């Protein structure tokens, strides 16, 4: 697939089959993701790929954290209040998602339940956490974003679905605990991945994009 085809094929996947990914394919995907560019080539990403018992344990810990009523406490400035057009687009993407699974706008409970699925990794067999030393802040966040997009395209190329999740950076303590990460390590965000459940309605969510003219200005 060309890069253009990869970009046209990639959509966020939020329902998965439990089919495992061959070890060789998995290693090769992460080997290639290492080719991502970064500021001064510092390669700040510390990538945690989680599956099996560790993933189950994380799900349990996340559920306990949510049930205890804990408020999100991200390591980085990750709780933006979108304004204006950004807020409209935020609502647009949420509506696209909830429409696909027939959840009404006023059904707050169903929306909350759908949100909780984030911390169950949408039942994906794999998750990845994009982590870095906390002091790196925005310098590192740019590089991790680039890494994440590289990874999602490599996964798409192999027919593997994924969903980037800011939600996975909202409660960093359970992640540090289960993955045994030092305090100075920050959890920026994460991604669930695996083969898509082709029949799931949620995977039919369609988002749009603003026009080229509204986003790109050419200066001669
Ligand atoms: C940095 C980032 C964080 C995201 N966080 C979440 C999330 O927590 N939960 C979720 O379901 N989708 C999340 N998404 C997916 C976006 O909602 C999705 O990319 C957007 O609506 C466009 O849809 P598409 O990926 O299908 O093209 C995130 C995407 C990015 C890039």
Short mmCIF file of N, CA, C and O in Angstrom, two decimals, residues 6 9 11 57 67 77 96 110 114 119 127 129 135 140 146-147 149 154 167 177-178 183-184 186 189 193 213 216-217:
data_model
loop_
_atom_site.label_atom_id
_atom_site.label_comp_id
_atom_site.label_asym_id
_atom_site.label_seq_id
_atom_site.Cartn_x
_atom_site.Cartn_y
_atom_site.Cartn_z
N UNK A 6 -2.55 4.00 2.70
CA UNK A 6 -2.55 3.73 4.14
C UNK A 6 -3.37 4.78 4.87
O UNK A 6 -4.18 4.48 5.75
N UNK A 9 -6.99 4.27 4.28
CA UNK A 9 -7.52 3.05 4.91
C UNK A 9 -7.62 3.15 6.42
O UNK A 9 -8.46 2.51 7.04
N UNK A 11 -8.55 4.01 9.99
CA UNK A 11 -9.57 4.67 10.83
C UNK A 11 -9.37 4.10 12.23
O UNK A 11 -8.75 3.05 12.39
N UNK A 57 -4.27 -7.48 34.15
CA UNK A 57 -4.03 -6.84 35.44
C UNK A 57 -4.27 -5.33 35.34
O UNK A 57 -4.86 -4.72 36.23
N UNK A 67 -13.76 2.93 39.76
CA UNK A 67 -14.82 2.66 40.75
C UNK A 67 -14.59 3.44 42.03
O UNK A 67 -15.53 3.78 42.74
N UNK A 77 0.00 18.04 30.62
CA UNK A 77 -1.15 18.94 30.51
C UNK A 77 -2.11 18.43 29.45
O UNK A 77 -2.07 18.84 28.30
N UNK A 96 -20.40 11.10 16.02
CA UNK A 96 -20.18 10.06 15.01
C UNK A 96 -20.02 8.70 15.70
O UNK A 96 -20.59 7.69 15.28
N UNK A 110 -25.20 5.60 29.08
CA UNK A 110 -24.65 4.79 27.98
C UNK A 110 -23.36 5.42 27.44
O UNK A 110 -22.41 4.72 27.08
N UNK A 114 -19.69 3.72 27.42
CA UNK A 114 -18.87 3.66 26.19
C UNK A 114 -17.48 4.23 26.47
O UNK A 114 -16.47 3.72 25.98
N UNK A 119 -10.73 2.09 29.03
CA UNK A 119 -9.82 1.51 30.03
C UNK A 119 -9.91 0.00 30.10
O UNK A 119 -9.27 -0.64 30.90
N UNK A 127 -2.04 -3.60 23.90
CA UNK A 127 -2.06 -2.15 24.09
C UNK A 127 -0.62 -1.66 24.11
O UNK A 127 0.30 -2.43 24.42
N UNK A 129 1.74 1.71 25.47
CA UNK A 129 1.80 2.98 26.20
C UNK A 129 2.99 3.76 25.69
O UNK A 129 4.11 3.23 25.61
N UNK A 135 10.46 15.16 32.39
CA UNK A 135 11.04 16.49 32.17
C UNK A 135 10.98 16.91 30.71
O UNK A 135 11.05 18.10 30.38
N UNK A 140 9.25 16.25 24.05
CA UNK A 140 9.09 14.81 23.88
C UNK A 140 7.72 14.46 23.32
O UNK A 140 7.58 13.50 22.54
N UNK A 146 4.60 11.75 16.72
CA UNK A 146 5.09 11.30 15.42
C UNK A 146 5.29 9.78 15.43
O UNK A 146 4.92 9.07 14.50
N UNK A 147 5.84 9.29 16.54
CA UNK A 147 6.05 7.84 16.67
C UNK A 147 4.71 7.11 16.58
O UNK A 147 4.58 6.09 15.89
N UNK A 149 1.88 7.93 15.16
CA UNK A 149 1.29 7.90 13.81
C UNK A 149 2.07 6.93 12.93
O UNK A 149 1.48 6.18 12.15
N UNK A 154 2.10 1.60 10.20
CA UNK A 154 2.74 0.28 10.06
C UNK A 154 1.74 -0.84 10.40
O UNK A 154 1.71 -1.88 9.75
N UNK A 167 -7.17 8.76 26.65
CA UNK A 167 -7.74 8.22 27.89
C UNK A 167 -6.70 7.39 28.66
O UNK A 167 -6.72 7.35 29.90
N UNK A 177 2.45 1.29 38.20
CA UNK A 177 2.48 0.18 39.17
C UNK A 177 2.58 -1.18 38.46
O UNK A 177 3.49 -1.97 38.74
N UNK A 178 1.68 -1.42 37.52
CA UNK A 178 1.64 -2.74 36.87
C UNK A 178 2.88 -2.97 36.01
O UNK A 178 3.42 -4.08 35.96
N UNK A 183 9.11 6.55 39.02
CA UNK A 183 8.27 7.74 39.19
C UNK A 183 8.55 8.80 38.14
O UNK A 183 7.67 9.56 37.76
N UNK A 184 9.80 8.91 37.71
CA UNK A 184 10.15 9.98 36.76
C UNK A 184 9.66 9.69 35.34
O UNK A 184 9.77 10.54 34.46
N UNK A 186 6.90 9.45 32.63
CA UNK A 186 5.55 9.95 32.40
C UNK A 186 4.82 9.12 31.36
O UNK A 186 5.42 8.65 30.39
N UNK A 189 0.24 8.92 26.51
CA UNK A 189 -1.03 8.36 26.05
C UNK A 189 -0.80 6.92 25.62
O UNK A 189 0.28 6.37 25.87
N UNK A 193 -4.53 -2.13 20.14
CA UNK A 193 -4.42 -2.63 18.77
C UNK A 193 -4.61 -4.14 18.68
O UNK A 193 -4.50 -4.86 19.67
N UNK A 213 -8.56 24.31 2.33
CA UNK A 213 -8.43 25.77 2.43
C UNK A 213 -8.51 26.26 3.87
O UNK A 213 -7.88 27.24 4.24
N UNK A 216 -4.84 24.82 5.47
CA UNK A 216 -3.50 25.00 4.88
C UNK A 216 -3.47 26.30 4.09
O UNK A 216 -4.34 26.53 3.25
N UNK A 217 -2.49 27.13 4.36
CA UNK A 217 -2.30 28.34 3.57
C UNK A 217 -0.98 28.22 2.82
O UNK A 217 0.03 27.81 3.41
#
